[in-house]
CSV table of C-alpha atoms and ligand atoms in Angstrom, one decimal:
chain,number,residue,atom,x,y,z
J,1,MET,CA,100.1,71.5,239.1
J,2,LYS,CA,103.2,73.8,239.6
J,3,ILE,CA,102.8,77.5,237.9
J,4,GLN,CA,104.6,77.7,235.3
J,5,PRO,CA,107.6,80.9,235.0
J,6,PHE,CA,106.8,83.9,233.1
J,7,THR,CA,109.2,85.0,230.1
J,8,GLY,CA,108.2,88.4,228.8
J,9,SER,CA,110.6,91.6,229.6
J,10,PHE,CA,109.1,94.3,231.7
J,11,THR,CA,111.2,96.7,230.1
J,12,GLN,CA,110.0,96.5,226.6
J,13,GLN,CA,107.6,99.0,225.5
J,14,GLU,CA,106.0,98.5,222.2
J,15,ALA,CA,107.8,99.8,218.7
J,16,ILE,CA,107.2,103.1,217.6
J,17,SER,CA,104.8,103.2,214.6
J,18,ASP,CA,105.6,103.6,211.1
J,19,THR,CA,103.8,107.0,210.9
J,20,ALA,CA,106.0,108.3,213.8
J,21,ILE,CA,109.0,106.2,212.2
J,22,ALA,CA,108.3,108.0,208.8
J,23,ALA,CA,107.6,111.5,210.9
J,24,ALA,CA,111.2,111.0,212.6
J,25,VAL,CA,112.9,110.3,208.7
J,26,ASP,CA,111.2,113.3,207.5
J,27,VAL,CA,112.9,115.3,210.1
J,28,LEU,CA,116.3,113.5,209.6
J,29,ARG,CA,115.9,114.0,205.3
J,30,THR,CA,115.8,118.0,206.3
J,31,GLY,CA,118.4,118.2,208.5
J,32,ARG,CA,116.5,120.6,210.8
J,33,LEU,CA,116.2,119.1,214.2
J,34,HIS,CA,116.8,122.1,215.9
J,35,ARG,CA,113.4,123.6,217.4
J,36,TYR,CA,114.6,127.2,215.6
J,37,ASN,CA,115.8,125.9,212.4
J,38,THR,CA,112.7,126.4,210.0
J,39,HIS,CA,111.9,127.8,207.0
J,40,ILE,CA,110.0,131.4,206.9
J,41,ASP,CA,106.2,130.3,207.7
J,42,GLU,CA,107.1,126.9,208.9
J,43,VAL,CA,106.0,125.8,211.8
J,44,SER,CA,108.1,123.3,213.5
J,45,TYR,CA,107.6,119.7,214.9
J,46,THR,CA,108.3,120.8,218.6
J,47,ALA,CA,105.8,123.9,217.8
J,48,GLN,CA,103.3,121.9,216.5
J,49,LEU,CA,103.3,119.3,219.8
J,50,GLU,CA,103.2,122.4,221.9
J,51,ARG,CA,99.9,123.0,220.3
J,52,GLU,CA,98.6,119.5,220.0
J,53,TYR,CA,99.2,118.7,223.6
J,54,ALA,CA,97.8,121.8,225.0
J,55,ASP,CA,95.2,120.8,223.1
J,56,TYR,CA,95.0,117.6,224.3
J,57,GLN,CA,95.7,119.0,228.1
J,58,GLN,CA,92.9,121.8,227.5
J,59,SER,CA,95.4,124.1,228.8
J,60,THR,CA,96.4,127.5,227.6
J,61,TYR,CA,100.1,126.9,227.1
J,62,CYS,CA,102.8,124.5,226.6
J,63,LEU,CA,106.6,124.5,226.3
J,64,ALA,CA,108.4,121.5,225.2
J,65,CYS,CA,111.5,120.6,227.1
J,66,ALA,CA,114.4,118.3,227.8
J,67,SER,CA,113.0,116.0,229.9
J,68,GLY,CA,110.5,116.0,233.2
J,69,GLY,CA,112.7,116.7,235.5
J,70,TYR,CA,113.4,119.6,233.6
J,71,ALA,CA,110.3,120.9,233.6
J,72,MET,CA,109.4,120.8,237.1
J,73,SER,CA,113.1,122.5,237.9
J,74,ILE,CA,112.4,125.3,235.7
J,75,ALA,CA,108.5,125.2,236.7
J,76,LEU,CA,109.0,126.0,240.3
J,77,GLN,CA,111.7,129.2,239.0
J,78,ALA,CA,109.6,130.5,236.8
J,79,ALA,CA,107.1,130.6,239.5
J,80,GLY,CA,109.9,132.4,241.5
J,81,LEU,CA,111.2,129.8,244.1
J,82,GLU,CA,113.7,131.9,246.6
J,83,PRO,CA,117.3,130.3,246.6
J,84,GLY,CA,117.1,128.3,250.3
J,85,GLU,CA,113.1,128.3,249.8
J,86,THR,CA,111.5,125.4,250.8
J,87,VAL,CA,109.1,123.4,248.3
J,88,LEU,CA,106.7,121.0,249.9
J,89,THR,CA,106.4,117.3,248.4
J,90,ASN,CA,105.3,113.8,248.6
J,91,SER,CA,107.6,111.2,250.7
J,92,PHE,CA,107.1,108.5,248.1
J,93,THR,CA,108.4,109.6,244.9
J,94,LEU,CA,111.4,109.2,242.4
J,95,ALA,CA,114.7,110.4,242.9
J,96,PRO,CA,114.1,113.2,239.6
J,97,VAL,CA,111.2,115.2,242.5
J,98,PRO,CA,113.7,115.9,245.0
J,99,GLY,CA,116.7,116.6,242.7
J,100,SER,CA,114.3,118.8,240.7
J,101,ILE,CA,113.9,120.8,243.8
J,102,VAL,CA,117.9,121.1,245.0
J,103,ASN,CA,118.0,121.8,241.1
J,104,ALA,CA,115.8,125.1,241.5
J,105,GLY,CA,118.0,126.0,244.4
J,106,GLY,CA,115.1,124.8,246.7
J,107,LEU,CA,115.3,122.4,249.9
J,108,PRO,CA,112.7,119.5,249.3
J,109,VAL,CA,110.3,118.9,252.8
J,110,PHE,CA,108.6,115.6,253.0
J,111,VAL,CA,105.1,115.1,253.7
J,112,GLU,CA,103.9,111.7,254.5
J,113,ILE,CA,101.2,109.6,252.5
J,114,THR,CA,98.9,107.2,253.5
J,115,HIS,CA,98.2,102.8,252.9
J,116,ASP,CA,96.5,104.3,249.2
J,117,LEU,CA,100.0,105.9,249.0
J,118,VAL,CA,98.3,109.2,248.0
J,119,LEU,CA,99.8,112.5,250.6
J,120,ASP,CA,98.8,112.7,253.8
J,121,LEU,CA,96.4,115.7,254.0
J,122,GLU,CA,96.6,116.4,257.9
J,123,ASP,CA,100.2,115.8,258.0
J,124,LEU,CA,100.3,118.3,254.8
J,125,THR,CA,98.5,121.1,256.8
J,126,GLU,CA,100.5,120.7,259.9
J,127,LYS,CA,104.0,120.8,257.5
J,128,ILE,CA,102.7,124.2,256.0
J,129,THR,CA,102.2,125.3,259.2
J,130,SER,CA,105.1,124.5,260.7
J,131,SER,CA,107.4,125.0,257.6
J,132,ARG,CA,105.7,128.2,256.5
J,133,ALA,CA,106.6,126.9,252.6
J,134,ARG,CA,104.8,129.0,250.4
J,135,PHE,CA,105.0,125.7,247.3
J,136,LEU,CA,103.5,122.7,247.0
J,137,LEU,CA,105.2,119.9,244.2
J,138,LEU,CA,102.5,117.3,244.2
J,139,SER,CA,104.4,114.4,242.9
J,140,HIS,CA,100.8,111.5,241.7
J,141,MET,CA,103.4,108.6,242.4
J,142,ARG,CA,102.6,106.0,240.4
J,143,GLY,CA,99.8,107.2,239.0
J,144,HIS,CA,97.8,107.8,242.7
J,145,LEU,CA,95.4,110.4,242.6
J,146,VAL,CA,95.0,112.4,246.3
J,147,ASP,CA,91.1,113.4,246.6
J,148,MET,CA,91.9,116.5,245.0
J,149,ASP,CA,88.8,118.3,246.6
J,150,ARG,CA,90.2,119.2,249.9
J,151,LEU,CA,93.8,119.1,248.8
J,152,MET,CA,92.6,122.2,246.7
J,153,ASP,CA,90.5,123.5,249.5
J,154,ILE,CA,94.2,123.4,251.6
J,155,VAL,CA,95.9,125.0,248.9
J,156,VAL,CA,93.7,127.8,248.3
J,157,SER,CA,92.6,128.8,251.9
J,158,ASN,CA,96.6,128.5,252.2
J,159,ASP,CA,97.9,130.3,249.6
J,160,LEU,CA,100.2,127.4,248.4
J,161,ILE,CA,101.5,127.7,244.8
J,162,LEU,CA,100.9,124.0,243.5
J,163,ILE,CA,103.0,122.8,240.8
J,164,GLU,CA,102.0,118.8,239.9
J,165,ASP,CA,104.4,116.2,239.0
J,166,CYS,CA,102.1,114.4,236.5
J,167,ALA,CA,104.8,111.7,234.9
J,168,HIS,CA,102.6,109.2,236.2
J,169,THR,CA,99.2,111.0,235.5
J,170,MET,CA,99.4,111.8,231.7
J,171,GLY,CA,95.5,111.6,230.8
J,172,ALA,CA,94.0,110.7,234.3
J,173,LYS,CA,91.3,113.0,235.6
J,174,TRP,CA,89.8,113.5,239.3
J,175,LYS,CA,86.3,113.9,238.3
J,176,LYS,CA,85.9,115.6,235.4
J,177,GLN,CA,88.8,117.6,235.5
J,178,LYS,CA,92.5,116.3,233.8
J,179,SER,CA,95.2,116.0,236.1
J,180,GLY,CA,97.8,118.6,235.7
J,181,ASN,CA,94.8,121.4,235.7
J,182,PHE,CA,94.5,121.8,238.9
J,183,GLY,CA,97.5,124.6,240.0
J,184,LEU,CA,100.3,127.1,238.6
J,185,ALA,CA,101.4,124.5,236.4
J,186,SER,CA,102.3,120.6,235.6
J,187,CYS,CA,104.9,118.8,234.5
J,188,PHE,CA,105.1,115.4,231.9
J,189,SER,CA,107.8,113.5,230.8
J,190,THR,CA,107.7,111.3,227.6
J,191,GLN,CA,110.9,109.3,228.8
J,192,THR,CA,110.7,105.6,227.4
J,193,TYR,CA,109.0,104.7,230.9
J,194,LYS,CA,106.2,106.7,230.7
J,195,HIS,CA,102.4,107.3,228.8
J,196,LEU,CA,104.5,108.8,225.4
J,197,ASN,CA,108.0,107.6,224.8
J,198,SER,CA,111.0,109.8,222.8
J,199,GLY,CA,113.4,108.4,224.7
J,200,GLU,CA,113.9,111.8,227.0
J,201,GLY,CA,111.8,114.6,227.2
J,202,GLY,CA,109.1,116.7,229.0
J,203,LEU,CA,106.3,119.1,228.8
J,204,LEU,CA,105.3,122.0,230.7
J,205,THR,CA,101.8,123.5,231.0
J,206,SER,CA,100.2,126.5,232.5
J,207,ASP,CA,97.0,128.7,232.3
J,208,ASP,CA,99.5,131.6,233.5
J,209,ALA,CA,101.3,133.9,231.1
J,210,GLU,CA,103.9,135.3,233.2
J,211,PHE,CA,104.8,132.2,234.0
J,212,MET,CA,104.9,130.5,230.9
J,213,ALA,CA,106.8,133.5,229.6
J,214,ARG,CA,109.3,132.7,232.0
J,215,ALA,CA,109.4,129.4,231.4
J,216,ILE,CA,110.7,129.6,227.9
J,217,MET,CA,113.0,131.8,228.4
J,218,LEU,CA,114.5,129.6,231.1
J,219,SER,CA,114.5,126.2,228.4
J,220,GLY,CA,116.6,128.2,226.2
J,221,SER,CA,114.8,130.1,223.6
J,222,TYR,CA,117.1,133.2,223.3
J,223,MET,CA,114.5,135.9,221.6
J,224,LEU,CA,112.7,133.3,218.9
J,225,TYR,CA,110.0,133.0,221.6
J,226,ASP,CA,107.3,133.4,219.1
J,227,ARG,CA,108.2,130.2,217.5
J,228,HIS,CA,106.6,128.6,220.1
J,229,GLY,CA,103.6,126.3,219.7
J,230,ALA,CA,101.2,127.6,222.1
J,231,ALA,CA,103.2,130.8,224.0
J,232,PRO,CA,101.7,134.0,225.5
J,233,ALA,CA,101.4,136.6,223.7
J,234,ARG,CA,104.9,139.0,222.6
J,235,GLU,CA,103.9,141.5,225.0
J,236,THR,CA,104.0,139.6,228.0
J,237,PHE,CA,107.8,138.8,227.2
J,238,ASN,CA,108.7,142.4,227.0
J,239,TYR,CA,108.6,142.4,231.4
J,240,ILE,CA,110.5,139.6,231.3
J,241,ARG,CA,113.0,138.7,228.5
J,242,LEU,CA,116.0,140.3,229.9
J,243,ASP,CA,115.5,139.4,233.4
J,244,THR,CA,114.9,135.7,233.0
J,245,PRO,CA,118.4,133.6,232.4
J,246,ASN,CA,118.5,131.2,229.5
J,247,CYS,CA,119.2,127.0,231.3
J,248,SER,CA,119.4,125.4,227.8
J,249,GLY,CA,117.2,122.2,228.0
J,250,ARG,CA,114.9,122.5,224.5
J,251,MET,CA,113.0,119.6,223.3
J,252,ASP,CA,114.5,118.6,219.2
J,253,ASN,CA,112.3,118.2,216.4
J,254,LEU,CA,113.3,114.6,216.0
J,255,ARG,CA,111.5,114.2,219.5
J,256,ALA,CA,108.5,116.1,218.4
J,257,ALA,CA,108.2,114.0,215.6
J,258,ILE,CA,108.2,110.7,217.0
J,259,LEU,CA,105.3,111.8,219.6
J,260,ARG,CA,103.0,113.5,217.9
J,261,PRO,CA,101.1,110.5,216.2
J,262,GLN,CA,101.7,109.2,219.9
J,263,LEU,CA,99.3,111.5,221.7
J,264,THR,CA,96.5,110.7,218.8
J,265,GLU,CA,96.7,106.9,220.4
J,266,LEU,CA,97.0,107.7,224.1
J,267,GLU,CA,93.6,107.7,224.6
J,268,THR,CA,93.3,104.1,223.3
J,269,ASN,CA,96.2,103.4,225.6
J,270,ILE,CA,94.5,104.2,228.3
J,271,LYS,CA,92.3,101.7,227.8
J,272,ARG,CA,94.9,99.2,226.7
J,273,TRP,CA,96.5,99.8,230.5
J,274,ASN,CA,93.3,100.0,232.5
J,275,GLU,CA,92.2,96.3,230.9
J,276,ARG,CA,95.6,95.2,232.2
J,277,TYR,CA,95.7,97.0,235.5
J,278,ARG,CA,92.2,95.5,236.4
J,279,ALA,CA,93.3,92.0,235.7
J,280,ILE,CA,95.6,91.8,237.9
J,281,GLU,CA,94.2,94.1,240.3
J,282,GLN,CA,91.4,91.5,240.7
J,283,ARG,CA,93.4,88.5,240.7
J,284,LEU,CA,95.8,90.4,243.4
J,285,ALA,CA,92.9,91.7,245.7
J,286,ASN,CA,91.2,88.1,246.4
J,287,CYS,CA,94.5,87.0,248.0
J,288,ASP,CA,94.5,88.2,252.0
J,289,ALA,CA,97.8,88.4,252.6
J,290,ILE,CA,97.6,91.7,249.8
J,291,ARG,CA,96.4,95.0,250.2
J,292,VAL,CA,95.7,96.7,247.0
J,293,PRO,CA,95.4,100.7,246.8
J,294,VAL,CA,91.9,101.4,247.3
J,295,ARG,CA,91.2,104.1,244.4
J,296,PRO,CA,88.6,106.4,244.5
J,297,PRO,CA,85.2,105.9,242.2
J,298,ASN,CA,86.2,110.5,241.4
J,299,GLU,CA,89.7,109.1,240.2
J,300,TYR,CA,90.2,108.3,236.3
J,301,TYR,CA,94.0,106.8,236.4
J,302,VAL,CA,96.0,104.7,233.7
J,303,GLY,CA,97.1,101.9,235.2
J,304,SER,CA,100.7,102.0,233.8
J,305,SER,CA,102.0,100.7,236.6
J,306,ILE,CA,100.6,98.7,240.3
J,307,GLN,CA,101.9,98.6,243.7
J,308,PHE,CA,100.3,96.6,246.5
J,309,LEU,CA,101.2,96.4,250.5
J,310,ILE,CA,102.0,92.8,252.7
J,311,MET,CA,101.5,94.9,255.8
J,312,GLY,CA,103.9,94.0,258.7
J,313,ILE,CA,106.3,92.1,256.0
J,314,SER,CA,110.4,91.9,257.5
J,315,ALA,CA,112.5,93.0,255.5
J,316,SER,CA,114.4,89.5,255.1
J,317,SER,CA,110.6,87.8,254.0
J,318,ALA,CA,110.5,91.0,251.5
J,319,ARG,CA,113.9,89.7,250.1
J,320,ASP,CA,112.6,86.4,249.8
J,321,PHE,CA,109.4,87.5,248.2
J,322,LEU,CA,111.4,89.4,245.7
J,323,ASN,CA,113.3,86.7,244.8
J,324,ALA,CA,110.7,83.7,244.8
J,325,ASN,CA,108.8,86.3,242.2
J,326,LYS,CA,112.3,86.5,240.2
J,327,GLN,CA,112.6,82.7,239.8
J,328,LEU,CA,109.2,82.6,238.2
J,329,GLY,CA,110.2,85.3,235.7
J,330,VAL,CA,108.1,88.3,237.7
J,331,GLU,CA,110.7,91.8,238.4
J,332,LEU,CA,108.6,93.5,241.3
J,333,LYS,CA,110.1,96.3,242.9
J,334,TRP,CA,110.3,96.7,246.4
J,335,PHE,CA,110.8,100.7,248.0
J,336,GLY,CA,112.0,99.5,251.7
J,337,ASP,CA,114.8,98.4,251.0
J,338,ASP,CA,117.8,100.1,252.8
J,339,GLU,CA,120.0,100.0,249.5
J,340,PRO,CA,118.6,102.1,246.1
J,341,VAL,CA,117.6,99.5,243.4
J,342,ALA,CA,118.0,100.3,239.6
J,343,PHE,CA,114.9,103.6,239.2
J,344,THR,CA,113.5,102.7,243.0
J,345,SER,CA,115.1,105.0,246.4
J,346,ASN,CA,113.5,105.9,249.4
J,347,HIS,CA,114.5,109.4,250.8
J,348,LYS,CA,116.7,108.2,253.1
J,349,SER,CA,119.3,107.4,250.5
J,350,TRP,CA,119.0,111.3,249.4
J,351,LEU,CA,121.7,112.3,252.0
J,352,TYR,CA,122.2,115.5,250.3
J,353,ILE,CA,118.2,116.5,251.9
J,354,ASN,CA,118.6,116.8,255.9
J,355,LYS,CA,117.7,114.2,257.5
J,356,GLN,CA,113.5,113.7,257.8
J,357,SER,CA,111.8,112.1,260.1
J,358,LEU,CA,109.1,110.2,258.5
J,359,PRO,CA,107.4,107.5,260.4
J,360,LYS,CA,104.0,107.1,258.6
J,361,THR,CA,105.8,106.8,255.3
J,362,ASP,CA,108.7,104.3,256.6
J,363,ALA,CA,106.1,101.7,257.8
J,364,ILE,CA,104.0,101.9,254.5
J,365,LEU,CA,107.3,101.6,252.2
J,366,SER,CA,108.6,98.7,253.9
J,367,GLY,CA,105.9,96.9,252.4
J,368,LEU,CA,105.0,98.1,249.6
J,369,PHE,CA,105.9,96.5,245.9
J,370,ASP,CA,105.8,97.9,242.8
J,371,MET,CA,105.3,96.3,239.0
J,372,ARG,CA,105.6,98.0,235.8
J,373,ILE,CA,102.5,96.9,233.0
J,374,PRO,CA,103.9,97.5,230.0
J,375,LEU,CA,101.3,97.1,226.9
J,376,THR,CA,103.6,94.6,225.5
J,377,PHE,CA,102.0,92.5,227.7
J,378,SER,CA,98.9,90.4,227.1
J,379,LEU,CA,95.9,90.2,229.1
J,380,ALA,CA,96.8,86.8,229.4
J,381,ASP,CA,100.5,87.4,230.6
J,382,CYS,CA,98.8,89.4,233.0
J,383,GLU,CA,96.8,87.0,234.9
J,384,HIS,CA,100.1,84.6,234.7
J,385,ILE,CA,102.1,86.9,236.3
J,386,ALA,CA,99.3,87.9,239.0
J,387,LYS,CA,98.7,84.2,239.7
J,388,ILE,CA,102.9,84.0,240.2
J,389,ILE,CA,102.8,86.9,242.7
J,390,VAL,CA,100.0,85.0,244.5
J,391,GLU,CA,101.3,82.0,244.7
J,392,CYS,CA,104.7,83.5,246.0
J,393,ALA,CA,102.9,85.5,248.6
J,394,HIS,CA,100.9,82.5,249.9
J,395,GLN,CA,104.5,80.8,250.3
J,396,LYS,CA,106.1,83.2,252.6
N,401,PLP,C1,110.2,109.8,235.3
N,401,PLP,C2,109.9,110.9,236.2
N,401,PLP,C3,110.0,112.1,236.7
N,401,PLP,C4,110.9,113.1,235.7
N,401,PLP,O1,111.1,112.8,234.5
N,401,PLP,P1,112.4,112.3,233.6
N,401,PLP,O2,111.8,112.9,232.4
N,401,PLP,O3,112.8,111.3,233.4
N,401,PLP,O4,112.9,113.6,234.1
N,401,PLP,C5,109.2,112.6,237.6
N,401,PLP,N1,108.4,112.1,238.9
N,401,PLP,C6,108.8,111.0,238.3
N,401,PLP,C7,107.2,110.6,239.4
N,401,PLP,C8,108.8,110.2,237.3
N,401,PLP,O5,108.1,108.7,237.5
């Protein structure tokens, strides 16, 4: 029997709940959209979100800001990045990561990845020595966590300043420890395709008081930093408030209003993502042509997208495979293309950075496919999609 095409949308997220809509309408009715526009004794929605996200994340401090990329950029600045200084980062990531490094005045140096799509720790060790970098911006790309025990040994023994990009690991854990609680600071995104959806938005967390005071000043707090929900004590600002520039990138109350109710749904949604991920993974893993990354038992992941490898596939076969899937309604992304497409690009397209030789990563990316798993897909949809992918993999 011929397989039926899939007709669902890969970019359709779930609707914003009635509770979140009511909160948004509430903000609109007051007209007080700016986070510092509050009545006496009123705690703004943005400040409430900061308190609630700090509690969820189990971090001491939290700053709500304009985007995940902005959070990474001010995190590097608040951590003391000097102009022209090297920042190590994953070779497999999305464009906002090298972009945030450049925005902060740094020079990205890429570290190779493994077939399980995590940082190659041997290459990391070598590049720490060769580049003498002080900073690692670790992108937990597509939610894959590197062995965090081994990584932290390397970080500690080399005195590295670790900043985690948790755009894809909000809610994930290594053993019992939340992703984002390993380094100096962590950056999260609330852009539409991430785990919380406010269109655009970012959250920055840390346990370090001076770091967070600087980040709050950088985010454009003027001298209103005591109106934050999870900020260090007033005294901390006394040392830094006049020597930290204001680089406006605040969150507003409308976004915070729709994020707060979503945060209460996050744990439930993680379970829903993982059911969908496993339904697809199981079918793909049964296909000899396809390699699904091995997920270590210590990793509690959030399966909001899935990746798989077809090792040794040629560029023309990869294009045929993408087209065959597309004909049947399945939208895959391919990280091996020479031309950047939509949200997908690789280090060869980032010409504003010095060319870097990454043979291991290139070999992996040439056979790497990627697919979103929106929660609007049912489990039956997921099985249907996986069947199509397997069928197309057999044809090629
Ligand atoms: C989306 C994303 C970001 C940045 O988030 P924005 O809020 O869009 O700036 C950073 N890193 C990764 C891996 C992402 O996917």
